[in-house]
mmCIF file with all atom_site columns, C-alpha atoms in Angstrom:
data_model
loop_
_atom_site.group_PDB
_atom_site.id
_atom_site.type_symbol
_atom_site.label_atom_id
_atom_site.label_alt_id
_atom_site.label_comp_id
_atom_site.label_asym_id
_atom_site.label_entity_id
_atom_site.label_seq_id
_atom_site.pdbx_PDB_ins_code
_atom_site.Cartn_x
_atom_site.Cartn_y
_atom_site.Cartn_z
_atom_site.occupancy
_atom_site.B_iso_or_equiv
_atom_site.pdbx_formal_charge
_atom_site.auth_seq_id
_atom_site.auth_comp_id
_atom_site.auth_asym_id
_atom_site.auth_atom_id
_atom_site.pdbx_PDB_model_num
ATOM 1   C CA . GLN A 1 1   ? 148.121 -99.731  115.016 1.00 73.00 ? 1   GLN A CA 1
ATOM 2   C CA . LYS A 1 2   ? 146.051 -98.999  117.871 1.00 82.00 ? 2   LYS A CA 1
ATOM 3   C CA . GLU A 1 3   ? 145.234 -94.898  118.121 1.00 91.00 ? 3   GLU A CA 1
ATOM 4   C CA . VAL A 1 4   ? 146.120 -95.678  121.693 1.00 95.00 ? 4   VAL A CA 1
ATOM 5   C CA . GLU A 1 5   ? 149.102 -97.595  123.284 1.00 94.00 ? 5   GLU A CA 1
ATOM 6   C CA . GLN A 1 6   ? 149.522 -98.411  126.608 1.00 94.00 ? 6   GLN A CA 1
ATOM 7   C CA . ASP A 1 7   ? 153.081 -99.677  128.395 1.00 85.00 ? 7   ASP A CA 1
ATOM 8   C CA . PRO A 1 8   ? 152.194 -103.361 128.981 1.00 81.00 ? 8   PRO A CA 1
ATOM 9   C CA . GLY A 1 9   ? 151.841 -104.841 132.265 1.00 85.00 ? 9   GLY A CA 1
ATOM 10  C CA . PRO A 1 10  ? 151.817 -106.409 134.822 1.00 94.00 ? 10  PRO A CA 1
ATOM 11  C CA . LEU A 1 11  ? 154.049 -104.089 137.131 1.00 95.00 ? 11  LEU A CA 1
ATOM 12  C CA . SER A 1 12  ? 155.062 -105.237 140.675 1.00 97.00 ? 12  SER A CA 1
ATOM 13  C CA . VAL A 1 13  ? 156.915 -102.220 142.733 1.00 96.00 ? 13  VAL A CA 1
ATOM 14  C CA . PRO A 1 14  ? 157.768 -102.242 146.296 1.00 97.00 ? 14  PRO A CA 1
ATOM 15  C CA . GLU A 1 15  ? 155.601 -99.816  148.863 1.00 97.00 ? 15  GLU A CA 1
ATOM 16  C CA . GLY A 1 16  ? 157.284 -96.204  148.275 1.00 97.00 ? 16  GLY A CA 1
ATOM 17  C CA . ALA A 1 17  ? 158.836 -96.429  144.960 1.00 97.00 ? 17  ALA A CA 1
ATOM 18  C CA . ILE A 1 18  ? 157.945 -93.821  142.456 1.00 97.00 ? 18  ILE A CA 1
ATOM 19  C CA . VAL A 1 19  ? 155.843 -95.051  139.545 1.00 97.00 ? 19  VAL A CA 1
ATOM 20  C CA . SER A 1 20  ? 155.899 -94.395  135.866 1.00 96.00 ? 20  SER A CA 1
ATOM 21  C CA . LEU A 1 21  ? 153.047 -94.975  133.633 1.00 97.00 ? 21  LEU A CA 1
ATOM 22  C CA . ASN A 1 22  ? 152.829 -94.182  129.946 1.00 96.00 ? 22  ASN A CA 1
ATOM 23  C CA . CYS A 1 23  ? 150.963 -94.070  126.886 1.00 97.00 ? 23  CYS A CA 1
ATOM 24  C CA . THR A 1 24  ? 151.573 -93.227  123.352 1.00 97.00 ? 24  THR A CA 1
ATOM 25  C CA . TYR A 1 25  ? 148.798 -92.005  120.640 1.00 96.00 ? 25  TYR A CA 1
ATOM 26  C CA . SER A 1 26  ? 148.831 -91.435  117.301 1.00 95.00 ? 26  SER A CA 1
ATOM 27  C CA . ASN A 1 27  ? 146.029 -89.051  116.502 1.00 93.00 ? 27  ASN A CA 1
ATOM 28  C CA . SER A 1 28  ? 147.172 -85.729  116.767 1.00 93.00 ? 28  SER A CA 1
ATOM 29  C CA . ALA A 1 29  ? 143.925 -84.248  117.011 1.00 93.00 ? 29  ALA A CA 1
ATOM 30  C CA . PHE A 1 30  ? 143.718 -85.441  120.786 1.00 94.00 ? 30  PHE A CA 1
ATOM 31  C CA . GLN A 1 31  ? 143.069 -82.364  122.965 1.00 92.00 ? 31  GLN A CA 1
ATOM 32  C CA . TYR A 1 32  ? 141.696 -83.965  126.348 1.00 92.00 ? 32  TYR A CA 1
ATOM 33  C CA . PHE A 1 33  ? 143.588 -86.452  128.315 1.00 95.00 ? 33  PHE A CA 1
ATOM 34  C CA . MET A 1 34  ? 142.572 -88.474  131.434 1.00 95.00 ? 34  MET A CA 1
ATOM 35  C CA . TRP A 1 35  ? 144.188 -91.093  133.671 1.00 97.00 ? 35  TRP A CA 1
ATOM 36  C CA . TYR A 1 36  ? 141.490 -93.259  135.343 1.00 97.00 ? 36  TYR A CA 1
ATOM 37  C CA . ARG A 1 37  ? 141.929 -95.715  138.162 1.00 97.00 ? 37  ARG A CA 1
ATOM 38  C CA . GLN A 1 38  ? 139.810 -99.245  138.046 1.00 96.00 ? 38  GLN A CA 1
ATOM 39  C CA . TYR A 1 39  ? 140.071 -101.749 140.857 1.00 94.00 ? 39  TYR A CA 1
ATOM 40  C CA . SER A 1 40  ? 138.699 -105.301 140.525 1.00 89.00 ? 40  SER A CA 1
ATOM 41  C CA . ARG A 1 41  ? 135.024 -105.539 139.703 1.00 84.00 ? 41  ARG A CA 1
ATOM 42  C CA . LYS A 1 42  ? 134.364 -101.750 139.595 1.00 90.00 ? 42  LYS A CA 1
ATOM 43  C CA . GLY A 1 43  ? 133.948 -98.989  137.430 1.00 94.00 ? 43  GLY A CA 1
ATOM 44  C CA . PRO A 1 44  ? 136.905 -96.620  136.265 1.00 96.00 ? 44  PRO A CA 1
ATOM 45  C CA . GLU A 1 45  ? 137.864 -93.241  138.662 1.00 94.00 ? 45  GLU A CA 1
ATOM 46  C CA . LEU A 1 46  ? 138.778 -90.142  137.015 1.00 93.00 ? 46  LEU A CA 1
ATOM 47  C CA . LEU A 1 47  ? 142.495 -89.665  138.578 1.00 94.00 ? 47  LEU A CA 1
ATOM 48  C CA . MET A 1 48  ? 143.666 -86.901  136.774 1.00 93.00 ? 48  MET A CA 1
ATOM 49  C CA . TYR A 1 49  ? 142.616 -84.588  133.525 1.00 91.00 ? 49  TYR A CA 1
ATOM 50  C CA . THR A 1 50  ? 144.592 -82.592  131.530 1.00 91.00 ? 50  THR A CA 1
ATOM 51  C CA . TYR A 1 51  ? 143.576 -80.130  128.789 1.00 87.00 ? 51  TYR A CA 1
ATOM 52  C CA . SER A 1 52  ? 146.633 -80.420  125.661 1.00 86.00 ? 52  SER A CA 1
ATOM 53  C CA . SER A 1 53  ? 149.925 -79.984  127.022 1.00 86.00 ? 53  SER A CA 1
ATOM 54  C CA . GLY A 1 54  ? 151.837 -79.662  130.285 1.00 88.00 ? 54  GLY A CA 1
ATOM 55  C CA . ASN A 1 55  ? 151.947 -80.737  133.620 1.00 92.00 ? 55  ASN A CA 1
ATOM 56  C CA . LYS A 1 56  ? 149.687 -81.249  136.461 1.00 94.00 ? 56  LYS A CA 1
ATOM 57  C CA . GLU A 1 57  ? 150.084 -82.415  140.085 1.00 95.00 ? 57  GLU A CA 1
ATOM 58  C CA . ASP A 1 58  ? 147.572 -83.405  142.530 1.00 94.00 ? 58  ASP A CA 1
ATOM 59  C CA . GLY A 1 59  ? 148.759 -84.698  145.759 1.00 96.00 ? 59  GLY A CA 1
ATOM 60  C CA . ARG A 1 60  ? 150.947 -87.782  144.820 1.00 97.00 ? 60  ARG A CA 1
ATOM 61  C CA . PHE A 1 61  ? 149.943 -87.738  141.275 1.00 97.00 ? 61  PHE A CA 1
ATOM 62  C CA . THR A 1 62  ? 151.537 -85.856  138.516 1.00 97.00 ? 62  THR A CA 1
ATOM 63  C CA . ALA A 1 63  ? 150.299 -85.980  134.785 1.00 97.00 ? 63  ALA A CA 1
ATOM 64  C CA . GLN A 1 64  ? 152.484 -84.444  131.900 1.00 96.00 ? 64  GLN A CA 1
ATOM 65  C CA . VAL A 1 65  ? 151.338 -84.488  128.604 1.00 96.00 ? 65  VAL A CA 1
ATOM 66  C CA . ASP A 1 66  ? 153.568 -83.486  125.662 1.00 94.00 ? 66  ASP A CA 1
ATOM 67  C CA . LYS A 1 67  ? 151.518 -82.964  122.580 1.00 93.00 ? 67  LYS A CA 1
ATOM 68  C CA . SER A 1 68  ? 154.669 -82.709  120.330 1.00 93.00 ? 68  SER A CA 1
ATOM 69  C CA . SER A 1 69  ? 155.922 -86.435  120.987 1.00 93.00 ? 69  SER A CA 1
ATOM 70  C CA . LYS A 1 70  ? 152.563 -87.767  121.512 1.00 94.00 ? 70  LYS A CA 1
ATOM 71  C CA . TYR A 1 71  ? 153.656 -89.227  124.547 1.00 94.00 ? 71  TYR A CA 1
ATOM 72  C CA . ILE A 1 72  ? 151.348 -88.864  128.047 1.00 96.00 ? 72  ILE A CA 1
ATOM 73  C CA . SER A 1 73  ? 152.547 -90.186  131.684 1.00 96.00 ? 73  SER A CA 1
ATOM 74  C CA . LEU A 1 74  ? 151.155 -90.457  134.925 1.00 97.00 ? 74  LEU A CA 1
ATOM 75  C CA . PHE A 1 75  ? 153.466 -90.197  137.836 1.00 97.00 ? 75  PHE A CA 1
ATOM 76  C CA . ILE A 1 76  ? 152.854 -91.487  141.602 1.00 97.00 ? 76  ILE A CA 1
ATOM 77  C CA . ARG A 1 77  ? 155.073 -90.807  143.919 1.00 97.00 ? 77  ARG A CA 1
ATOM 78  C CA . ASP A 1 78  ? 155.614 -92.453  147.437 1.00 97.00 ? 78  ASP A CA 1
ATOM 79  C CA . SER A 1 79  ? 153.110 -95.649  146.158 1.00 97.00 ? 79  SER A CA 1
ATOM 80  C CA . GLN A 1 80  ? 150.978 -97.470  148.468 1.00 97.00 ? 80  GLN A CA 1
ATOM 81  C CA . PRO A 1 81  ? 149.536 -100.857 147.957 1.00 97.00 ? 81  PRO A CA 1
ATOM 82  C CA . SER A 1 82  ? 145.931 -99.044  147.914 1.00 96.00 ? 82  SER A CA 1
ATOM 83  C CA . ASP A 1 83  ? 147.289 -97.852  144.619 1.00 97.00 ? 83  ASP A CA 1
ATOM 84  C CA . SER A 1 84  ? 147.321 -101.337 143.678 1.00 97.00 ? 84  SER A CA 1
ATOM 85  C CA . ALA A 1 85  ? 144.758 -101.379 140.689 1.00 97.00 ? 85  ALA A CA 1
ATOM 86  C CA . THR A 1 86  ? 144.732 -101.019 136.758 1.00 97.00 ? 86  THR A CA 1
ATOM 87  C CA . TYR A 1 87  ? 145.578 -97.654  135.316 1.00 98.00 ? 87  TYR A CA 1
ATOM 88  C CA . LEU A 1 88  ? 143.757 -97.004  131.979 1.00 97.00 ? 88  LEU A CA 1
ATOM 89  C CA . CYS A 1 89  ? 144.797 -93.552  130.063 1.00 97.00 ? 89  CYS A CA 1
ATOM 90  C CA . ALA A 1 90  ? 142.150 -92.050  128.377 1.00 96.00 ? 90  ALA A CA 1
ATOM 91  C CA . MET A 1 91  ? 142.104 -89.072  125.296 1.00 95.00 ? 91  MET A CA 1
ATOM 92  C CA . SER A 1 92  ? 139.416 -87.203  123.346 1.00 92.00 ? 92  SER A CA 1
ATOM 93  C CA . ARG A 1 93  ? 139.491 -84.447  120.614 1.00 90.00 ? 93  ARG A CA 1
ATOM 94  C CA . THR A 1 94  ? 136.426 -82.783  121.720 1.00 82.00 ? 94  THR A CA 1
ATOM 95  C CA . GLY A 1 95  ? 136.202 -82.988  125.519 1.00 80.00 ? 95  GLY A CA 1
ATOM 96  C CA . ALA A 1 96  ? 136.374 -84.941  128.500 1.00 79.00 ? 96  ALA A CA 1
ATOM 97  C CA . ASN A 1 97  ? 132.807 -85.581  128.414 1.00 82.00 ? 97  ASN A CA 1
ATOM 98  C CA . SER A 1 98  ? 132.678 -86.508  124.905 1.00 84.00 ? 98  SER A CA 1
ATOM 99  C CA . LYS A 1 99  ? 133.731 -90.036  123.488 1.00 91.00 ? 99  LYS A CA 1
ATOM 100 C CA . LEU A 1 100 ? 136.912 -91.297  125.752 1.00 94.00 ? 100 LEU A CA 1
ATOM 101 C CA . THR A 1 101 ? 139.095 -93.392  123.537 1.00 96.00 ? 101 THR A CA 1
ATOM 102 C CA . PHE A 1 102 ? 141.221 -96.013  126.125 1.00 97.00 ? 102 PHE A CA 1
ATOM 103 C CA . GLY A 1 103 ? 144.236 -97.764  126.483 1.00 96.00 ? 103 GLY A CA 1
ATOM 104 C CA . LYS A 1 104 ? 144.305 -101.214 127.223 1.00 95.00 ? 104 LYS A CA 1
ATOM 105 C CA . GLY A 1 105 ? 145.230 -100.648 130.835 1.00 96.00 ? 105 GLY A CA 1
ATOM 106 C CA . ILE A 1 106 ? 148.388 -101.740 133.220 1.00 96.00 ? 106 ILE A CA 1
ATOM 107 C CA . THR A 1 107 ? 147.834 -103.191 136.065 1.00 96.00 ? 107 THR A CA 1
ATOM 108 C CA . LEU A 1 108 ? 150.036 -102.343 139.020 1.00 97.00 ? 108 LEU A CA 1
ATOM 109 C CA . SER A 1 109 ? 150.560 -103.890 142.088 1.00 97.00 ? 109 SER A CA 1
ATOM 110 C CA . VAL A 1 110 ? 152.694 -102.691 145.192 1.00 97.00 ? 110 VAL A CA 1
ATOM 111 C CA . ARG A 1 111 ? 153.713 -104.313 147.401 1.00 96.00 ? 111 ARG A CA 1
ATOM 112 C CA . PRO A 1 112 ? 153.883 -103.953 151.451 1.00 95.00 ? 112 PRO A CA 1
ATOM 113 C CA . GLU B 2 1   ? 124.653 -86.624  145.622 1.00 54.00 ? 1   GLU B CA 1
ATOM 114 C CA . THR B 2 2   ? 124.191 -90.207  144.125 1.00 69.00 ? 2   THR B CA 1
ATOM 115 C CA . GLY B 2 3   ? 126.559 -91.506  141.630 1.00 89.00 ? 3   GLY B CA 1
ATOM 116 C CA . VAL B 2 4   ? 125.990 -93.559  138.900 1.00 94.00 ? 4   VAL B CA 1
ATOM 117 C CA . THR B 2 5   ? 124.198 -97.170  138.889 1.00 95.00 ? 5   THR B CA 1
ATOM 118 C CA . GLN B 2 6   ? 123.890 -100.020 136.973 1.00 97.00 ? 6   GLN B CA 1
ATOM 119 C CA . SER B 2 7   ? 121.746 -102.916 136.966 1.00 96.00 ? 7   SER B CA 1
ATOM 120 C CA . PRO B 2 8   ? 121.817 -105.902 136.515 1.00 97.00 ? 8   PRO B CA 1
ATOM 121 C CA . THR B 2 9   ? 125.586 -106.530 138.383 1.00 96.00 ? 9   THR B CA 1
ATOM 122 C CA . HIS B 2 10  ? 125.960 -109.747 136.271 1.00 96.00 ? 10  HIS B CA 1
ATOM 123 C CA . LEU B 2 11  ? 123.700 -111.521 133.599 1.00 96.00 ? 11  LEU B CA 1
ATOM 124 C CA . ILE B 2 12  ? 123.905 -114.371 131.889 1.00 98.00 ? 12  ILE B CA 1
ATOM 125 C CA . LYS B 2 13  ? 122.701 -115.463 128.227 1.00 97.00 ? 13  LYS B CA 1
ATOM 126 C CA . THR B 2 14  ? 122.789 -117.306 125.410 1.00 97.00 ? 14  THR B CA 1
ATOM 127 C CA . ARG B 2 15  ? 123.842 -117.094 121.806 1.00 97.00 ? 15  ARG B CA 1
ATOM 128 C CA . GLY B 2 16  ? 121.138 -115.279 119.945 1.00 97.00 ? 16  GLY B CA 1
ATOM 129 C CA . GLN B 2 17  ? 119.085 -113.669 123.320 1.00 98.00 ? 17  GLN B CA 1
ATOM 130 C CA . GLN B 2 18  ? 118.518 -109.958 123.409 1.00 98.00 ? 18  GLN B CA 1
ATOM 131 C CA . VAL B 2 19  ? 119.589 -108.305 127.119 1.00 98.00 ? 19  VAL B CA 1
ATOM 132 C CA . THR B 2 20  ? 118.800 -104.929 128.205 1.00 98.00 ? 20  THR B CA 1
ATOM 133 C CA . LEU B 2 21  ? 120.871 -102.946 130.563 1.00 98.00 ? 21  LEU B CA 1
ATOM 134 C CA . ARG B 2 22  ? 119.951 -99.787  132.477 1.00 98.00 ? 22  ARG B CA 1
ATOM 135 C CA . CYS B 2 23  ? 121.637 -97.023  133.765 1.00 97.00 ? 23  CYS B CA 1
ATOM 136 C CA . SER B 2 24  ? 121.038 -94.236  136.473 1.00 95.00 ? 24  SER B CA 1
ATOM 137 C CA . SER B 2 25  ? 122.905 -91.012  136.121 1.00 91.00 ? 25  SER B CA 1
ATOM 138 C CA . GLN B 2 26  ? 124.479 -88.839  138.665 1.00 87.00 ? 26  GLN B CA 1
ATOM 139 C CA . SER B 2 27  ? 122.406 -86.357  140.071 1.00 82.00 ? 27  SER B CA 1
ATOM 140 C CA . GLY B 2 28  ? 122.373 -82.881  137.847 1.00 81.00 ? 28  GLY B CA 1
ATOM 141 C CA . HIS B 2 29  ? 124.020 -85.214  134.534 1.00 87.00 ? 29  HIS B CA 1
ATOM 142 C CA . ASN B 2 30  ? 122.008 -84.744  130.824 1.00 89.00 ? 30  ASN B CA 1
ATOM 143 C CA . THR B 2 31  ? 124.940 -86.898  129.425 1.00 91.00 ? 31  THR B CA 1
ATOM 144 C CA . VAL B 2 32  ? 125.085 -90.758  129.393 1.00 94.00 ? 32  VAL B CA 1
ATOM 145 C CA . SER B 2 33  ? 127.854 -92.953  126.991 1.00 96.00 ? 33  SER B CA 1
ATOM 146 C CA . TRP B 2 34  ? 128.357 -96.265  127.256 1.00 98.00 ? 34  TRP B CA 1
ATOM 147 C CA . TYR B 2 35  ? 131.414 -98.412  127.200 1.00 98.00 ? 35  TYR B CA 1
ATOM 148 C CA . GLN B 2 36  ? 132.305 -102.363 126.429 1.00 98.00 ? 36  GLN B CA 1
ATOM 149 C CA . GLN B 2 37  ? 134.847 -103.570 128.180 1.00 97.00 ? 37  GLN B CA 1
ATOM 150 C CA . ALA B 2 38  ? 136.360 -106.877 127.202 1.00 95.00 ? 38  ALA B CA 1
ATOM 151 C CA . LEU B 2 39  ? 138.621 -109.505 129.429 1.00 92.00 ? 39  LEU B CA 1
ATOM 152 C CA . GLY B 2 40  ? 142.196 -107.360 129.609 1.00 91.00 ? 40  GLY B CA 1
ATOM 153 C CA . GLN B 2 41  ? 141.023 -104.192 127.784 1.00 93.00 ? 41  GLN B CA 1
ATOM 154 C CA . GLY B 2 42  ? 140.551 -100.560 127.582 1.00 95.00 ? 42  GLY B CA 1
ATOM 155 C CA . PRO B 2 43  ? 136.916 -99.480  127.660 1.00 97.00 ? 43  PRO B CA 1
ATOM 156 C CA . GLN B 2 44  ? 135.517 -99.068  123.602 1.00 97.00 ? 44  GLN B CA 1
ATOM 157 C CA . PHE B 2 45  ? 133.166 -96.289  122.965 1.00 97.00 ? 45  PHE B CA 1
ATOM 158 C CA . ILE B 2 46  ? 129.453 -97.762  122.380 1.00 97.00 ? 46  ILE B CA 1
ATOM 159 C CA . PHE B 2 47  ? 127.457 -94.694  122.183 1.00 96.00 ? 47  PHE B CA 1
ATOM 160 C CA . GLN B 2 48  ? 126.023 -91.560  123.893 1.00 94.00 ? 48  GLN B CA 1
ATOM 161 C CA . TYR B 2 49  ? 123.081 -89.506  124.771 1.00 94.00 ? 49  TYR B CA 1
ATOM 162 C CA . TYR B 2 50  ? 122.476 -85.993  125.368 1.00 89.00 ? 50  TYR B CA 1
ATOM 163 C CA . ARG B 2 51  ? 118.894 -84.872  126.159 1.00 87.00 ? 51  ARG B CA 1
ATOM 164 C CA . GLU B 2 52  ? 117.025 -88.050  124.549 1.00 90.00 ? 52  GLU B CA 1
ATOM 165 C CA . GLU B 2 53  ? 119.509 -87.732  121.494 1.00 92.00 ? 53  GLU B CA 1
ATOM 166 C CA . GLU B 2 54  ? 122.193 -90.088  120.155 1.00 92.00 ? 54  GLU B CA 1
ATOM 167 C CA . ASN B 2 55  ? 125.115 -87.766  120.221 1.00 89.00 ? 55  ASN B CA 1
ATOM 168 C CA . GLY B 2 56  ? 127.962 -90.096  119.230 1.00 91.00 ? 56  GLY B CA 1
ATOM 169 C CA . ARG B 2 57  ? 128.670 -93.336  117.956 1.00 95.00 ? 57  ARG B CA 1
ATOM 170 C CA . GLY B 2 58  ? 131.559 -96.071  117.758 1.00 94.00 ? 58  GLY B CA 1
ATOM 171 C CA . ASN B 2 59  ? 132.511 -98.929  115.789 1.00 95.00 ? 59  ASN B CA 1
ATOM 172 C CA . PHE B 2 60  ? 129.390 -101.108 116.987 1.00 97.00 ? 60  PHE B CA 1
ATOM 173 C CA . PRO B 2 61  ? 126.833 -102.842 114.538 1.00 97.00 ? 61  PRO B CA 1
ATOM 174 C CA . PRO B 2 62  ? 123.190 -101.730 114.961 1.00 96.00 ? 62  PRO B CA 1
ATOM 175 C CA . ARG B 2 63  ? 122.152 -104.205 116.984 1.00 97.00 ? 63  ARG B CA 1
ATOM 176 C CA . PHE B 2 64  ? 123.453 -102.155 119.751 1.00 98.00 ? 64  PHE B CA 1
ATOM 177 C CA . SER B 2 65  ? 121.050 -99.516  120.206 1.00 97.00 ? 65  SER B CA 1
ATOM 178 C CA . GLY B 2 66  ? 119.779 -97.315  122.959 1.00 96.00 ? 66  GLY B CA 1
ATOM 179 C CA . LEU B 2 67  ? 117.599 -95.296  125.001 1.00 96.00 ? 67  LEU B CA 1
ATOM 180 C CA . GLN B 2 68  ? 117.652 -92.401  126.955 1.00 95.00 ? 68  GLN B CA 1
ATOM 181 C CA . PHE B 2 69  ? 114.429 -91.134  129.349 1.00 94.00 ? 69  PHE B CA 1
ATOM 182 C CA . PRO B 2 70  ? 113.906 -87.725  130.318 1.00 92.00 ? 70  PRO B CA 1
ATOM 183 C CA . ASN B 2 71  ? 114.610 -88.498  133.591 1.00 89.00 ? 71  ASN B CA 1
ATOM 184 C CA . TYR B 2 72  ? 118.462 -88.837  131.496 1.00 89.00 ? 72  TYR B CA 1
ATOM 185 C CA . SER B 2 73  ? 118.638 -92.597  133.048 1.00 93.00 ? 73  SER B CA 1
ATOM 186 C CA . SER B 2 74  ? 119.667 -94.461  129.868 1.00 96.00 ? 74  SER B CA 1
ATOM 187 C CA . GLU B 2 75  ? 119.126 -98.568  128.487 1.00 97.00 ? 75  GLU B CA 1
ATOM 188 C CA . LEU B 2 76  ? 121.913 -100.148 125.874 1.00 98.00 ? 76  LEU B CA 1
ATOM 189 C CA . ASN B 2 77  ? 119.539 -102.873 124.756 1.00 98.00 ? 77  ASN B CA 1
ATOM 190 C CA . VAL B 2 78  ? 121.991 -105.634 122.296 1.00 98.00 ? 78  VAL B CA 1
ATOM 191 C CA . ASN B 2 79  ? 120.255 -108.137 120.026 1.00 97.00 ? 79  ASN B CA 1
ATOM 192 C CA . ALA B 2 80  ? 121.273 -111.138 118.206 1.00 97.00 ? 80  ALA B CA 1
ATOM 193 C CA . LEU B 2 81  ? 123.744 -111.730 120.838 1.00 98.00 ? 81  LEU B CA 1
ATOM 194 C CA . GLU B 2 82  ? 127.580 -113.390 120.171 1.00 97.00 ? 82  GLU B CA 1
ATOM 195 C CA . LEU B 2 83  ? 129.634 -114.431 122.160 1.00 97.00 ? 83  LEU B CA 1
ATOM 196 C CA . ASP B 2 84  ? 131.975 -111.747 121.078 1.00 97.00 ? 84  ASP B CA 1
ATOM 197 C CA . ASP B 2 85  ? 129.321 -109.629 123.506 1.00 98.00 ? 85  ASP B CA 1
ATOM 198 C CA . SER B 2 86  ? 130.742 -111.126 126.723 1.00 98.00 ? 86  SER B CA 1
ATOM 199 C CA . ALA B 2 87  ? 132.051 -107.989 128.458 1.00 97.00 ? 87  ALA B CA 1
ATOM 200 C CA . LEU B 2 88  ? 131.613 -105.771 131.506 1.00 97.00 ? 88  LEU B CA 1
ATOM 201 C CA . TYR B 2 89  ? 129.559 -102.829 130.270 1.00 98.00 ? 89  TYR B CA 1
ATOM 202 C CA . LEU B 2 90  ? 130.244 -99.294  131.715 1.00 98.00 ? 90  LEU B CA 1
ATOM 203 C CA . CYS B 2 91  ? 127.593 -96.735  131.611 1.00 97.00 ? 91  CYS B CA 1
ATOM 204 C CA . ALA B 2 92  ? 129.322 -93.111  132.213 1.00 96.00 ? 92  ALA B CA 1
ATOM 205 C CA . SER B 2 93  ? 127.138 -89.907  133.098 1.00 93.00 ? 93  SER B CA 1
ATOM 206 C CA . SER B 2 94  ? 128.679 -86.411  132.404 1.00 90.00 ? 94  SER B CA 1
ATOM 207 C CA . SER B 2 95  ? 126.897 -82.707  132.639 1.00 82.00 ? 95  SER B CA 1
ATOM 208 C CA . THR B 2 96  ? 125.771 -80.229  130.196 1.00 65.00 ? 96  THR B CA 1
ATOM 209 C CA . MET B 2 97  ? 127.120 -80.575  126.483 1.00 57.00 ? 97  MET B CA 1
ATOM 210 C CA . GLY B 2 98  ? 129.537 -78.220  125.392 1.00 54.00 ? 98  GLY B CA 1
ATOM 211 C CA . GLN B 2 99  ? 131.582 -77.697  128.423 1.00 59.00 ? 99  GLN B CA 1
ATOM 212 C CA . SER B 2 100 ? 134.363 -79.620  127.554 1.00 58.00 ? 100 SER B CA 1
ATOM 213 C CA . THR B 2 101 ? 136.037 -79.851  130.615 1.00 63.00 ? 101 THR B CA 1
ATOM 214 C CA . ASP B 2 102 ? 133.132 -81.621  132.650 1.00 76.00 ? 102 ASP B CA 1
ATOM 215 C CA . THR B 2 103 ? 134.212 -85.442  132.880 1.00 85.00 ? 103 THR B CA 1
ATOM 216 C CA . GLN B 2 104 ? 132.470 -88.425  132.708 1.00 90.00 ? 104 GLN B CA 1
ATOM 217 C CA . TYR B 2 105 ? 131.372 -90.444  135.999 1.00 92.00 ? 105 TYR B CA 1
ATOM 218 C CA . PHE B 2 106 ? 131.434 -93.795  135.619 1.00 95.00 ? 106 PHE B CA 1
ATOM 219 C CA . GLY B 2 107 ? 128.917 -96.730  136.957 1.00 95.00 ? 107 GLY B CA 1
ATOM 220 C CA . PRO B 2 108 ? 130.087 -100.273 138.355 1.00 95.00 ? 108 PRO B CA 1
ATOM 221 C CA . GLY B 2 109 ? 129.707 -101.775 135.285 1.00 97.00 ? 109 GLY B CA 1
ATOM 222 C CA . THR B 2 110 ? 127.068 -104.480 134.281 1.00 97.00 ? 110 THR B CA 1
ATOM 223 C CA . ARG B 2 111 ? 129.067 -107.973 133.505 1.00 97.00 ? 111 ARG B CA 1
ATOM 224 C CA . LEU B 2 112 ? 127.648 -110.258 130.665 1.00 98.00 ? 112 LEU B CA 1
ATOM 225 C CA . THR B 2 113 ? 128.035 -113.436 129.337 1.00 97.00 ? 113 THR B CA 1
ATOM 226 C CA . VAL B 2 114 ? 126.955 -114.598 126.644 1.00 98.00 ? 114 VAL B CA 1
ATOM 227 C CA . LEU B 2 115 ? 127.003 -118.663 126.118 1.00 96.00 ? 115 LEU B CA 1
#
């Protein structure tokens, strides 16, 4: 079993839809949770960062962490074609600047 | 503020050869991490350098080695290349160790193809 599992894709939604992306993990020592967005032929770009459990909102993006269930989610409201990319969840035991363990990534396509 | 840069962009090598990849960290960052991203997979941690010392290593064999220089730029060296080493190699930099909230900023990567 991998330490971090991410919902398989790809995912295709119409413009304006609410998108839910999810990851589960097995290592209860993870405390730092991140979502990265990766466009084709580019490096990952940090979208959201959360420490421990709870919710965090930034514009159209909301990150949720449920440590009791070992489950994290990223919600995208009013999705735009520019949101089309691969989304990677990442986790760390000791800090956002330490070793990151990534999920496999899910490719999202937002249709105009 | 200059972001993380990597060179070269693409590289083609043959099995058994050696390769050196380079990374310049973002201005003000003294920590560099390297990741390997195979096609269709998430990045996998190779190792991290802080102030020129290795500070953590993932599950990669010793033929993967690295260096960090006084200006905090870094190199990743891979010896005895294997076909499975074909991947996108990502460099990420972050600021002062010990501040766990400091996040990592990734470069565009070097795409290595081993034939």
